[in-house]
XYZ file of C-alpha atoms in Angstrom:
547
model
C 16.794 134.020 92.533
C 15.016 130.643 92.672
C 14.144 130.977 88.996
C 17.763 131.841 88.164
C 19.042 128.847 90.137
C 16.625 126.519 88.341
C 17.715 127.896 84.977
C 21.375 127.281 85.842
C 20.637 123.714 86.941
C 18.641 122.932 83.799
C 21.371 124.430 81.656
C 24.054 122.322 83.317
C 22.026 119.163 82.855
C 21.349 119.966 79.210
C 25.010 120.580 78.481
C 26.010 117.328 80.146
C 23.470 115.463 78.062
C 24.433 117.104 74.760
C 28.191 116.658 74.848
C 30.507 113.782 75.623
C 34.059 114.153 76.849
C 36.783 112.633 74.679
C 39.938 111.478 76.472
C 43.332 112.377 75.044
C 45.578 109.643 73.668
C 49.325 109.547 73.139
C 50.479 109.264 69.536
C 54.060 107.966 69.407
C 56.248 107.322 66.378
C 58.179 104.065 65.847
C 60.864 103.366 63.252
C 60.076 100.071 61.455
C 62.763 97.384 61.734
C 62.634 96.820 57.966
C 61.316 98.972 55.135
C 60.707 96.098 52.698
C 58.475 94.060 55.007
C 55.198 95.043 56.728
C 55.553 95.461 60.503
C 53.294 93.311 62.730
C 49.693 94.459 62.331
C 50.429 96.486 59.157
C 49.532 95.755 55.548
C 51.990 98.066 53.788
C 55.753 98.281 53.930
C 57.662 101.427 54.758
C 58.925 101.618 51.171
C 55.369 101.474 49.824
C 54.212 104.242 52.173
C 57.147 106.404 51.104
C 56.373 105.803 47.414
C 52.795 106.993 47.972
C 53.951 110.103 49.833
C 56.575 110.950 47.200
C 53.837 111.461 44.593
C 51.862 114.119 46.513
C 52.048 117.296 44.364
C 52.753 119.693 47.238
C 55.541 117.417 48.433
C 57.047 117.334 44.946
C 56.984 121.150 44.851
C 58.494 121.465 48.313
C 61.348 119.055 47.519
C 62.215 121.040 44.406
C 62.840 124.005 46.694
C 65.278 121.894 48.732
C 67.608 119.932 46.414
C 69.005 116.841 48.047
C 66.187 116.506 50.587
C 65.617 113.030 52.010
C 62.856 111.139 53.814
C 62.313 108.942 56.849
C 59.250 106.795 57.477
C 57.615 105.907 60.795
C 54.788 103.761 62.095
C 52.142 106.003 63.636
C 49.289 105.147 65.990
C 45.956 104.553 64.320
C 47.287 102.195 61.596
C 49.017 105.039 59.775
C 52.417 105.846 58.338
C 54.215 109.147 58.754
C 56.706 110.086 56.048
C 58.867 113.062 57.014
C 61.100 114.989 54.610
C 64.240 116.842 55.656
C 66.483 119.399 54.034
C 70.107 118.396 53.587
C 73.180 120.230 54.761
C 73.892 122.583 57.636
C 70.810 123.410 59.677
C 68.863 120.439 58.333
C 65.178 120.594 59.324
C 61.895 118.846 58.616
C 60.326 120.519 55.582
C 57.279 118.338 54.900
C 55.188 115.620 56.481
C 52.710 113.139 55.024
C 50.301 110.696 56.713
C 49.356 107.554 54.790
C 46.555 105.212 55.851
C 47.808 101.646 56.103
C 44.317 100.274 55.419
C 43.637 102.176 52.192
C 47.112 103.180 51.047
C 45.875 106.748 50.564
C 47.275 110.029 51.809
C 45.169 111.453 54.653
C 47.256 114.554 55.439
C 50.143 116.414 53.812
C 51.829 119.415 55.397
C 54.534 121.865 54.414
C 55.790 125.194 55.765
C 55.093 126.136 59.411
C 52.350 123.525 59.700
C 55.008 120.809 59.777
C 56.373 121.897 63.143
C 53.198 123.512 64.455
C 50.522 120.834 64.676
C 48.212 123.390 66.332
C 48.190 125.249 62.984
C 46.643 122.314 61.137
C 43.050 122.929 62.137
C 42.471 119.643 63.919
C 38.858 119.627 65.194
C 38.549 120.461 68.864
C 42.249 121.087 69.450
C 41.280 124.230 71.373
C 38.001 124.341 73.228
C 36.389 121.326 71.566
C 32.615 121.909 71.394
C 33.026 125.625 72.055
C 33.948 125.950 68.365
C 30.696 124.419 67.131
C 28.810 126.863 64.934
C 25.528 126.049 66.673
C 27.110 127.495 69.840
C 29.449 130.139 68.428
C 26.983 132.002 66.197
C 24.224 132.280 68.844
C 26.794 133.589 71.307
C 27.867 136.268 68.832
C 24.223 137.315 68.467
C 23.650 137.300 72.222
C 26.780 139.406 72.727
C 25.658 142.152 70.344
C 21.860 142.100 70.526
C 21.144 143.636 73.985
C 23.126 146.757 73.067
C 21.392 147.425 69.748
C 19.172 150.483 69.893
C 16.526 150.169 67.146
C 15.908 153.920 67.368
C 19.537 154.540 66.405
C 20.524 151.493 64.317
C 23.656 153.090 62.868
C 25.912 154.115 65.711
C 29.578 153.574 66.468
C 28.895 151.207 69.378
C 27.334 148.680 67.027
C 30.455 148.727 64.844
C 32.604 148.284 67.948
C 30.707 145.173 69.011
C 30.818 143.730 65.499
C 34.576 144.259 65.410
C 34.948 142.336 68.672
C 33.050 139.345 67.301
C 34.868 139.920 63.993
C 37.859 138.006 65.346
C 35.653 135.005 64.565
C 36.490 135.302 60.851
C 40.165 134.795 61.576
C 39.413 131.918 63.961
C 37.234 130.208 61.333
C 40.170 130.034 58.925
C 42.476 128.914 61.730
C 40.098 126.077 62.608
C 40.354 124.884 59.002
C 44.145 125.061 58.929
C 44.165 128.084 56.599
C 46.692 130.200 58.470
C 47.516 132.126 55.318
C 44.114 133.766 55.817
C 43.704 133.531 59.586
C 46.875 135.464 60.409
C 46.245 138.670 58.398
C 42.542 138.716 59.319
C 43.403 139.123 63.010
C 45.072 142.495 62.511
C 42.270 144.787 61.234
C 40.214 144.280 64.433
C 43.296 144.879 66.586
C 44.189 148.097 64.764
C 40.580 149.302 64.887
C 40.354 148.713 68.632
C 43.641 150.501 69.246
C 42.444 153.595 67.403
C 38.981 153.395 68.952
C 40.292 153.170 72.516
C 42.664 156.077 72.044
C 39.849 158.149 70.569
C 37.551 157.228 73.463
C 40.177 158.375 75.969
C 40.216 161.927 74.600
C 38.590 164.518 76.856
C 34.987 165.331 75.929
C 33.122 168.560 76.549
C 29.708 166.952 76.036
C 28.435 163.613 77.373
C 28.205 160.780 74.846
C 24.758 159.804 73.513
C 23.012 157.361 75.837
C 23.048 153.626 75.233
C 19.757 152.001 76.188
C 19.530 148.269 76.673
C 17.193 146.481 74.286
C 15.775 144.522 77.250
C 15.502 145.315 80.977
C 18.628 144.708 83.055
C 16.742 142.044 85.036
C 16.435 140.001 81.853
C 20.165 140.266 81.303
C 20.737 139.085 84.872
C 18.685 135.936 84.209
C 20.513 135.375 80.922
C 23.807 135.851 82.743
C 23.014 133.043 85.182
C 21.915 130.834 82.287
C 25.110 131.507 80.301
C 27.451 130.984 83.229
C 25.808 127.696 84.139
C 26.007 126.509 80.561
C 29.671 127.525 80.192
C 30.785 125.769 83.340
C 28.842 122.612 82.525
C 30.341 122.548 79.038
C 33.823 122.927 80.503
C 33.295 119.980 82.824
C 31.668 117.782 80.197
C 33.532 118.586 76.992
C 36.721 120.605 77.132
C 40.425 119.932 76.875
C 43.366 121.218 78.878
C 46.002 122.735 76.599
C 49.649 123.072 77.580
C 48.978 126.431 79.251
C 46.667 124.971 81.899
C 48.885 121.921 82.276
C 51.829 124.221 82.986
C 49.913 125.911 85.795
C 49.231 122.576 87.499
C 52.858 121.444 87.173
C 54.147 124.730 88.570
C 51.738 124.617 91.514
C 52.874 121.090 92.333
C 56.528 122.192 92.245
C 55.859 125.161 94.501
C 54.195 123.023 97.141
C 56.825 120.271 96.901
C 59.625 122.798 97.268
C 61.318 121.715 94.042
C 62.917 124.057 91.523
C 60.263 125.930 89.554
C 62.268 126.925 86.461
C 64.333 124.671 84.231
C 62.900 121.349 85.373
C 59.509 120.868 83.716
C 58.673 117.396 82.334
C 59.354 116.548 78.688
C 55.656 116.547 77.715
C 55.497 120.274 78.618
C 59.146 121.263 78.475
C 58.525 124.988 78.067
C 55.633 125.223 80.506
C 57.891 127.258 82.801
C 57.686 130.266 80.470
C 55.286 132.173 82.745
C 55.980 134.318 85.786
C 55.549 132.915 89.328
C 52.144 134.484 90.058
C 50.631 132.214 87.419
C 51.732 129.085 89.270
C 50.679 130.436 92.673
C 47.154 130.913 91.310
C 46.907 127.176 90.613
C 48.087 126.063 94.073
C 44.643 125.792 95.780
C 43.249 123.769 92.899
C 46.262 121.444 92.613
C 46.174 120.825 96.357
C 42.460 120.031 96.289
C 42.743 117.926 93.099
C 46.363 116.680 93.099
C 48.311 116.228 89.888
C 48.848 112.590 88.916
C 52.245 113.296 87.389
C 51.094 113.022 83.786
C 48.998 114.888 81.224
C 45.640 113.308 82.001
C 42.274 115.034 82.342
C 43.867 117.454 84.871
C 40.823 118.236 87.050
C 42.802 120.958 88.847
C 43.163 122.864 85.562
C 39.418 122.574 84.900
C 38.602 123.851 88.378
C 41.059 126.738 88.044
C 39.676 127.793 84.658
C 36.099 127.810 85.958
C 37.162 129.840 88.991
C 39.040 132.389 86.857
C 35.989 132.730 84.615
C 33.605 133.186 87.536
C 35.974 135.643 89.214
C 36.161 137.786 86.092
C 32.369 137.919 85.790
C 31.995 138.835 89.470
C 34.658 141.541 89.342
C 33.101 143.004 86.207
C 29.770 143.267 87.992
C 31.415 144.970 90.977
C 33.369 147.310 88.717
C 30.306 148.326 86.723
C 28.252 148.848 89.867
C 30.984 151.017 91.339
C 31.434 153.134 88.216
C 27.792 153.695 87.305
C 25.429 151.369 89.087
C 24.016 147.833 88.968
C 22.785 148.085 85.371
C 26.316 148.603 84.095
C 27.596 145.843 86.378
C 25.081 143.358 84.974
C 25.810 144.455 81.413
C 29.586 144.017 81.793
C 29.266 140.584 83.408
C 26.751 139.555 80.735
C 29.059 140.720 77.943
C 31.832 138.548 79.375
C 29.558 135.498 79.621
C 28.137 135.935 76.116
C 31.427 136.709 74.360
C 32.424 133.548 72.468
C 36.167 134.089 72.921
C 35.864 134.039 76.706
C 34.179 130.644 76.326
C 37.024 129.656 73.994
C 39.545 130.463 76.727
C 37.454 128.694 79.364
C 36.957 125.547 77.281
C 40.697 125.459 76.546
C 41.300 125.633 80.302
C 43.983 128.270 79.852
C 45.165 130.955 82.265
C 44.057 133.895 80.116
C 40.880 134.571 82.102
C 43.146 135.050 85.123
C 44.864 137.898 83.276
C 41.452 139.408 82.483
C 40.374 139.101 86.124
C 43.493 140.879 87.378
C 43.087 143.703 84.843
C 39.493 144.172 86.024
C 40.599 144.066 89.661
C 43.204 146.764 89.006
C 40.445 149.002 87.619
C 38.151 148.128 90.519
C 40.730 149.267 93.106
C 41.964 152.165 90.977
C 41.209 154.703 93.711
C 43.490 152.846 96.152
C 47.111 153.236 95.047
C 48.558 150.482 97.255
C 46.010 147.911 96.091
C 46.335 149.118 92.489
C 50.106 148.698 92.606
C 49.917 145.219 94.103
C 47.312 143.980 91.613
C 49.182 145.446 88.625
C 52.313 143.612 89.759
C 50.360 140.359 90.073
C 48.898 140.805 86.581
C 52.321 141.463 85.082
C 53.865 138.513 86.897
C 51.186 136.145 85.631
C 51.747 136.803 81.942
C 54.272 139.513 81.221
C 52.249 141.672 78.809
C 50.286 143.483 81.581
C 53.585 144.906 82.869
C 53.061 147.479 80.109
C 50.148 148.826 82.178
C 52.435 149.886 85.034
C 53.065 153.455 83.765
C 49.410 154.336 83.140
C 48.306 152.678 86.369
C 51.032 154.418 88.350
C 50.120 157.933 87.291
C 46.387 157.569 87.873
C 46.601 158.476 91.561
C 49.502 158.808 94.018
C 52.337 157.238 91.991
C 54.711 156.943 94.960
C 52.434 154.622 96.928
C 51.645 152.687 93.758
C 55.352 152.202 93.055
C 56.104 151.018 96.575
C 53.282 148.480 96.513
C 54.255 147.340 93.009
C 57.900 146.834 93.979
C 57.144 145.010 97.245
C 54.602 142.695 95.605
C 56.915 141.946 92.693
C 59.780 141.175 95.078
C 57.707 138.734 97.116
C 56.242 137.010 94.067
C 59.675 136.640 92.458
C 61.227 134.861 95.456
C 60.730 131.347 94.000
C 62.679 132.386 90.901
C 65.394 134.324 92.727
C 65.992 131.705 95.429
C 65.477 128.648 93.228
C 67.135 128.324 89.858
C 68.375 131.919 89.968
C 67.739 135.047 87.884
C 69.707 133.807 84.874
C 67.677 130.605 84.511
C 64.442 132.542 85.095
C 65.343 134.973 82.311
C 66.333 132.208 79.885
C 63.194 130.151 80.523
C 60.739 133.048 80.361
C 61.393 136.348 78.590
C 64.405 135.150 76.583
C 62.548 132.074 75.363
C 59.468 134.084 74.438
C 61.572 136.666 72.636
C 63.394 134.071 70.549
C 60.619 131.595 69.800
C 59.134 131.476 66.351
C 55.413 131.335 65.715
C 53.293 131.280 62.559
C 50.291 132.908 64.256
C 51.420 136.513 63.891
C 52.268 138.334 60.692
C 55.847 138.643 61.980
C 56.320 134.919 62.510
C 54.319 133.876 59.466
C 56.225 136.042 57.002
C 59.554 135.818 58.774
C 61.192 138.769 56.977
C 59.628 141.740 58.738
C 62.059 142.251 61.623
C 62.465 145.978 61.055
C 58.728 146.589 60.823
C 58.125 144.490 63.927
C 60.706 146.453 65.903
C 59.014 149.691 64.840
C 55.628 148.415 66.055
C 57.141 147.196 69.321
C 58.900 150.519 69.842
C 55.665 152.367 69.162
C 53.938 150.227 71.807
C 56.590 151.220 74.349
C 56.208 154.895 73.446
C 52.438 154.607 73.733
C 52.632 152.915 77.154
C 54.781 155.795 78.411
C 52.811 158.555 76.687
C 49.404 157.556 78.045
C 50.867 157.712 81.531
C 50.836 161.511 81.269
C 48.302 162.335 78.524
C 45.549 163.130 79.280
C 46.540 164.612 82.645
C 43.092 164.302 84.237
C 41.122 161.089 83.940
C 38.447 158.929 85.486
C 38.197 155.128 85.714
C 36.602 154.853 82.273
C 39.450 156.832 80.719
C 41.918 154.609 82.580
C 40.152 151.578 81.108
C 40.375 152.981 77.578
C 44.095 153.707 77.934
C 44.729 150.278 79.476
C 42.917 148.550 76.616
C 44.901 150.567 74.067
C 48.198 149.560 75.691
C 47.260 145.874 75.792
C 46.202 145.918 72.133
C 49.393 147.762 71.127
C 51.513 145.149 72.881
C 49.650 142.344 71.113
C 50.207 143.982 67.727
C 53.957 143.595 68.147
C 54.332 140.111 69.636
C 55.649 137.215 67.577
C 53.377 134.648 69.182
C 49.799 135.940 69.119
C 46.765 133.764 69.731
C 42.992 134.083 70.062
C 43.104 133.412 73.792
C 44.657 136.855 74.244
C 41.487 138.643 73.091
C 40.018 138.257 76.586
C 42.853 140.333 78.083
C 41.467 143.556 76.667
C 37.753 142.694 76.450
C 36.833 143.968 79.969
C 38.447 147.428 79.650
C 37.088 147.767 76.115
C 33.535 147.050 77.258
C 33.845 149.423 80.224
C 35.051 152.111 77.809
C 32.137 151.558 75.427
C 29.407 151.429 78.073
C 30.821 153.108 81.165
C 29.618 156.667 80.583
C 26.346 156.198 78.738
C 24.536 152.932 79.520
C 20.900 153.233 80.601
C 18.418 150.576 81.592
C 15.544 150.201 79.170
C 13.140 151.929 81.516
C 15.368 154.805 82.558
C 14.289 158.250 81.340
C 16.680 161.012 80.424
C 19.946 161.200 78.593
C 22.234 160.310 81.475
C 22.199 158.247 84.599
C 23.367 159.231 88.032
C 27.074 158.537 88.351
C 28.257 155.776 90.625
C 30.614 156.359 93.557
C 33.833 156.114 91.534
C 32.568 158.438 88.844
C 31.405 160.929 91.422
C 34.846 161.082 93.035
C 36.778 161.290 89.769
C 37.558 164.646 88.265
C 35.991 165.146 84.842
C 38.440 164.942 81.946
C 39.717 168.252 80.681
C 41.880 169.028 77.668
C 45.538 168.235 78.338
């Protein structure tokens, strides 16, 4: 343990020395008083900036699609001009945007399509996770995630493909980071579809045990690496990470809860739709906002950093406890290590979002699966943090004693919903949360990017509902690993149908996927035999039989 503590300390110091935090800066637009005269501190006039922007080929093409379009020009921070183009007529909207450097008179950026409204789709460096996106960090993490589970005696096995698919989301993210959403969006779907099919296949009853998975290195080595990785991740988050609107929303909501002000319908203008989450999300931020109070503006938000680190640590701890309960300490170490090495969990951590909280609650629901009251309460908390885990209620309910599960679920949901029901009221809560999310557009899913696939999207969403109900009864007999596989399948199915999909959501299903892949067959490097002694949960669970 002393060696592990020293490794963590050295890692933290190294991360602090390697990276430097960059403060955020506001970037306001100002209309120039005159277009034929340079504003104070500027070299060009507004008319000159517009003339430069008018000649950009992609702008010329876009304006041909919108006859009668017109432009407005603005001064922009950083000695730049912003020229915005708008369609004319009913429903006028911004169709293109150009940035012109005042110093050089050259175009620095030109945007059309969804990247006009969605600045997060432009691939600005470090917009999400900052240094976590660096290839010198991302690629080694991908290797570290896969390598311990590679068996050189059986180099071609399905597990290896599964792990490569999980890191395969990186291809989509790479295009996203370069603003190429025409490639990033479709590349996210093959891994999702694969995982859906794989999880459903893994949940089928088996008559023979799966082939053993032996670690490439002893579990003790993974434990040391786990401490190293966690220390590095947390140091990186403190030293070089940014708080996106998701984490900011959690801090605002926590402040409102403790001040007794209305939670929904009154968020500040710099995060107007931050009240789109359910109340449990804001309760989770209360201890951190009270310890590190919100200043009232979007600054470094230390409470959001502290919350994100806690959610990350909690997920790793719960994964260890879950693995130890299902099969023993080797599986617990392997699951926690997989979380720490997976680059997308670092991506969520370095973005200081609430998505690791969702992952932690999903793991906790599996950990207390044998206790229906606790399982019902935790499932309600997960669903009332971000709404997608509500789809797990049917499969969680039918695992054991559905009546007690349902009572606990209903009571917990009622208590958690009190701030919404007694504050702004159910109507405002609905409008600000589920209604807003159902109506919002987004270019990060195939449905939002294409915009003409409503029927197909409704079919996929309907299939997800059918699946969530079907897996509640088929297979009839199951253990915790089967429950994990079905839960992962439901979460993936829900994500396939949402309009706004993002890479942060990958961590929702990572824990149950990894438990499914390793839960029945993982062996330490030195263990003999084809199977290990089952842990307490596995021993109590009835073996799956054909439905």
